[in-house]
CSV table of C-alpha atoms in Angstrom, one decimal:
chain,number,residue,atom,x,y,z
A,1,MET,CA,41.8,114.8,192.4
A,2,PRO,CA,38.2,116.2,191.5
A,3,ALA,CA,36.9,115.5,188.0
A,4,GLY,CA,35.2,118.4,187.7
A,5,ASP,CA,34.6,122.1,189.5
A,6,GLY,CA,32.4,122.0,192.6
A,7,ILE,CA,32.0,121.4,196.3
A,8,ILE,CA,33.6,118.7,198.2
A,9,ARG,CA,32.0,117.7,201.4
A,10,VAL,CA,33.3,115.4,204.6
A,11,VAL,CA,30.2,113.9,205.6
A,12,ASP,CA,29.7,111.7,208.8
A,13,SER,CA,28.1,108.7,207.1
A,14,ASN,CA,26.4,108.1,210.6
A,15,VAL,CA,24.4,110.6,210.9
A,16,GLY,CA,24.7,112.8,207.9
A,17,HIS,CA,26.2,115.6,209.4
A,18,CYS,CA,28.6,117.7,206.8
A,19,LEU,CA,32.2,117.8,208.9
A,20,ASN,CA,33.9,120.2,206.3
A,21,SER,CA,33.5,121.6,203.3
A,22,ARG,CA,35.0,123.7,200.7
A,23,ALA,CA,35.4,124.7,196.7
A,24,ALA,CA,37.6,122.4,194.0
A,25,TRP,CA,38.3,122.7,190.8
A,26,ARG,CA,38.8,120.1,188.3
A,27,HIS,CA,42.5,118.4,188.1
A,28,LEU,CA,43.8,120.2,191.3
A,29,PRO,CA,44.6,118.1,194.0
A,30,TYR,CA,42.1,118.2,197.0
A,31,VAL,CA,43.8,118.9,200.7
A,32,PRO,CA,41.1,118.6,203.5
A,33,ASN,CA,42.2,120.8,206.2
A,34,GLN,CA,40.8,121.8,209.9
A,35,ARG,CA,41.7,125.0,211.9
A,36,ARG,CA,41.6,124.6,215.9
A,37,THR,CA,43.2,126.5,218.6
A,38,ASP,CA,45.8,124.8,221.0
A,39,PRO,CA,46.9,126.8,223.9
A,40,ASP,CA,50.4,125.0,223.6
A,41,TRP,CA,52.1,127.9,221.6
A,42,VAL,CA,51.4,130.6,224.5
A,43,LYS,CA,52.6,127.9,227.1
A,44,LEU,CA,56.0,127.9,225.0
A,45,ALA,CA,56.4,131.8,225.2
A,46,VAL,CA,55.7,131.9,228.9
A,47,THR,CA,58.3,129.1,229.4
A,48,ARG,CA,60.9,130.8,227.1
A,49,ALA,CA,60.4,134.3,229.2
A,50,ARG,CA,60.5,132.5,232.5
A,51,ALA,CA,63.7,131.0,231.6
A,52,SER,CA,65.4,133.6,230.2
A,53,LYS,CA,64.0,136.3,232.3
A,54,THR,CA,63.3,138.4,229.5
A,55,PRO,CA,60.3,139.8,228.8
A,56,ALA,CA,57.8,138.6,225.8
A,57,LYS,CA,55.7,140.6,223.6
A,58,PHE,CA,52.8,139.6,221.6
A,59,TRP,CA,52.4,141.1,218.2
A,60,LEU,CA,49.0,141.6,217.5
A,61,ASN,CA,46.6,144.3,216.2
A,62,ARG,CA,43.3,144.6,218.0
A,63,GLU,CA,42.0,146.6,215.2
A,64,ARG,CA,42.3,143.4,213.1
A,65,ALA,CA,39.6,141.1,213.2
A,66,HIS,CA,41.7,138.0,212.8
A,67,ASP,CA,44.2,139.3,215.5
A,68,ALA,CA,40.9,140.4,218.0
A,69,SER,CA,40.1,136.9,218.1
A,70,ILE,CA,43.6,135.4,219.0
A,71,ILE,CA,44.2,138.0,221.4
A,72,ALA,CA,40.9,136.8,223.2
A,73,LYS,CA,42.5,133.4,223.5
A,74,VAL,CA,45.6,134.5,224.5
A,75,ASN,CA,44.2,136.3,227.4
A,76,THR,CA,42.2,133.3,228.2
A,77,TYR,CA,45.4,131.0,228.3
A,78,LEU,CA,47.8,133.6,229.9
A,79,SER,CA,45.3,133.9,233.0
A,80,SER,CA,45.6,130.0,233.5
A,81,ILE,CA,49.1,129.7,233.1
A,82,THR,CA,50.9,133.0,234.3
A,83,THR,CA,51.9,134.4,237.7
A,84,PRO,CA,52.3,138.5,238.2
A,85,ARG,CA,56.0,137.8,237.9
A,86,THR,CA,56.0,136.7,234.5
A,87,SER,CA,56.6,139.5,232.0
A,88,ILE,CA,54.8,138.5,229.2
A,89,SER,CA,51.4,140.5,229.5
A,90,ALA,CA,51.9,142.8,226.7
A,91,ILE,CA,50.2,142.9,223.6
A,92,LEU,CA,51.1,145.5,221.1
A,93,LYS,CA,50.7,146.3,217.7
A,94,PRO,CA,53.6,145.1,215.3
A,95,VAL,CA,54.8,148.7,214.8
A,96,ASP,CA,55.0,149.5,218.8
A,97,ALA,CA,56.3,145.9,219.3
A,98,MET,CA,58.8,146.8,216.7
A,99,ARG,CA,59.8,150.0,218.7
A,100,PHE,CA,59.8,148.4,221.9
A,101,SER,CA,62.1,145.6,220.6
A,102,LEU,CA,64.5,148.1,218.7
A,103,GLU,CA,64.9,150.2,221.9
A,104,ARG,CA,66.0,147.6,223.9
A,105,ILE,CA,68.1,146.1,221.1
A,106,ARG,CA,70.0,149.8,221.1
A,107,ARG,CA,70.6,149.2,225.1
A,108,GLY,CA,71.7,145.8,224.5
A,109,GLU,CA,68.8,144.0,225.8
A,110,HIS,CA,66.9,140.9,224.5
A,111,THR,CA,63.4,140.6,223.9
A,112,ILE,CA,60.9,137.8,223.1
A,113,SER,CA,58.7,138.4,220.0
A,114,VAL,CA,55.7,136.2,219.9
A,115,THR,CA,54.5,136.0,216.3
A,116,GLY,CA,53.4,134.0,213.8
A,117,ASN,CA,55.3,131.7,211.4
A,118,VAL,CA,55.3,133.9,208.3
A,119,LEU,CA,56.5,137.2,210.8
A,120,ARG,CA,59.2,135.0,212.8
A,121,ASP,CA,60.8,134.2,209.3
A,122,TYR,CA,61.2,137.8,208.3
A,123,LEU,CA,62.5,139.0,211.6
A,124,THR,CA,65.1,136.5,212.0
A,125,ASP,CA,66.4,137.8,208.5
A,126,LEU,CA,65.8,141.1,209.0
A,127,PHE,CA,68.1,141.7,211.9
A,128,PRO,CA,71.1,139.6,210.9
A,129,ILE,CA,71.0,141.2,207.8
A,130,LEU,CA,70.8,144.8,209.6
A,131,GLU,CA,73.8,143.9,211.7
A,132,LEU,CA,76.0,141.6,209.4
A,133,GLY,CA,74.8,141.8,206.0
A,134,THR,CA,73.8,138.3,206.0
A,135,SER,CA,71.8,135.9,208.0
A,136,ALA,CA,73.9,132.7,206.6
A,137,ARG,CA,75.1,131.6,210.2
A,138,MET,CA,71.8,133.1,212.0
A,139,LEU,CA,71.0,130.5,214.7
A,140,SER,CA,67.0,129.9,214.8
A,141,ILE,CA,65.6,128.0,217.6
A,142,VAL,CA,61.8,126.8,217.3
A,143,PRO,CA,60.3,125.1,220.3
A,144,LEU,CA,58.0,122.5,218.8
A,145,LEU,CA,54.1,121.6,220.1
A,146,ASN,CA,54.8,118.5,221.3
A,147,GLY,CA,58.3,119.0,223.3
A,148,GLY,CA,60.7,119.0,220.4
A,149,GLY,CA,62.6,121.6,218.9
A,150,LEU,CA,63.9,122.8,215.7
A,151,PHE,CA,67.4,124.3,215.2
A,152,GLU,CA,68.3,125.7,212.1
A,153,THR,CA,70.9,128.0,210.5
A,154,GLY,CA,70.9,129.9,207.5
A,155,ALA,CA,67.5,129.3,206.6
A,156,GLY,CA,66.8,132.2,204.6
A,157,GLY,CA,70.1,134.4,204.4
A,158,SER,CA,72.3,131.5,202.8
A,159,ALA,CA,69.8,130.6,199.8
A,160,PRO,CA,71.5,133.6,197.4
A,161,LYS,CA,74.7,132.3,198.1
A,162,HIS,CA,74.1,129.0,197.6
A,163,VAL,CA,72.9,129.5,194.0
A,164,GLU,CA,75.7,132.3,193.4
A,165,GLN,CA,78.0,129.5,193.9
A,166,MET,CA,76.4,126.8,191.8
A,167,LEU,CA,75.9,128.9,189.2
A,168,LYS,CA,79.5,130.2,189.2
A,169,GLU,CA,81.3,126.7,190.5
A,170,GLY,CA,79.0,124.2,189.4
A,171,HIS,CA,78.4,122.8,193.1
A,172,LEU,CA,76.7,123.7,196.3
A,173,ARG,CA,78.6,125.4,199.5
A,174,TRP,CA,78.6,123.9,202.5
A,175,ASP,CA,79.8,125.3,205.8
A,176,SER,CA,79.7,123.0,209.0
A,177,LEU,CA,80.0,125.9,211.3
A,178,GLY,CA,76.3,126.1,211.0
A,179,GLU,CA,75.9,122.2,212.4
A,180,TYR,CA,77.8,123.2,215.2
A,181,CYS,CA,76.2,126.4,216.0
A,182,ALA,CA,72.8,124.4,215.7
A,183,LEU,CA,74.4,121.3,217.8
A,184,VAL,CA,74.9,122.6,220.8
A,185,PRO,CA,71.6,124.1,221.9
A,186,SER,CA,69.8,121.0,220.8
A,187,LEU,CA,72.3,119.2,222.8
A,188,GLU,CA,71.4,121.4,225.9
A,189,MET,CA,67.5,121.3,225.4
A,190,ILE,CA,67.9,117.0,225.5
A,191,ALA,CA,69.9,117.6,228.6
A,192,GLN,CA,67.5,119.9,230.3
A,193,LYS,CA,64.6,117.6,229.5
A,194,LYS,CA,66.3,114.3,230.3
A,195,TRP,CA,69.2,114.8,232.4
A,196,LYS,CA,68.7,113.3,236.2
A,197,PRO,CA,71.7,114.0,238.4
A,198,LYS,CA,70.9,111.1,240.7
A,199,SER,CA,71.9,108.7,237.7
A,200,SER,CA,74.8,110.6,236.8
A,201,GLY,CA,76.4,110.1,239.8
A,202,THR,CA,76.5,113.8,240.9
């Protein structure tokens, strides 16, 4: 906790080199951070596209400086992990990617959207609400960078209902259907990673 306003620096005491620095304010917690690139998130998209035989599109705008730097990295990673058969090469502006996805949805076809976490949260709420009026039982599967997975339901659409019932009845609602919806794909992932036909006698 800084005692006053100023700059906090992380310095390598062996050589006196400043590793990181940022502004800090009195009595506000200081949390050091570091950004780095990681090709695994591109690999996750490629793996999912291959497994599901579904086209995947990156939602990135070349006209935005931040997106342009990401696009350069994406192209580098894709060239090292994809084959001509992998339908994942398209990088579209968010508006164009949305139009592409909606056209496929109208035909009953699936599309993988490769986005950042904030946009993912928005999209996983948007489409269930458009189709069903709620995302309370929407299954969200998030592959994690170190090989695990996050399986959740009702992450967004259930929150208003929780508050509504708490105010009305004095307790939180609980719907076990969400647990079962999330349990099945979690077991499928374990089976895919761990199951060995020889050990099961088949």
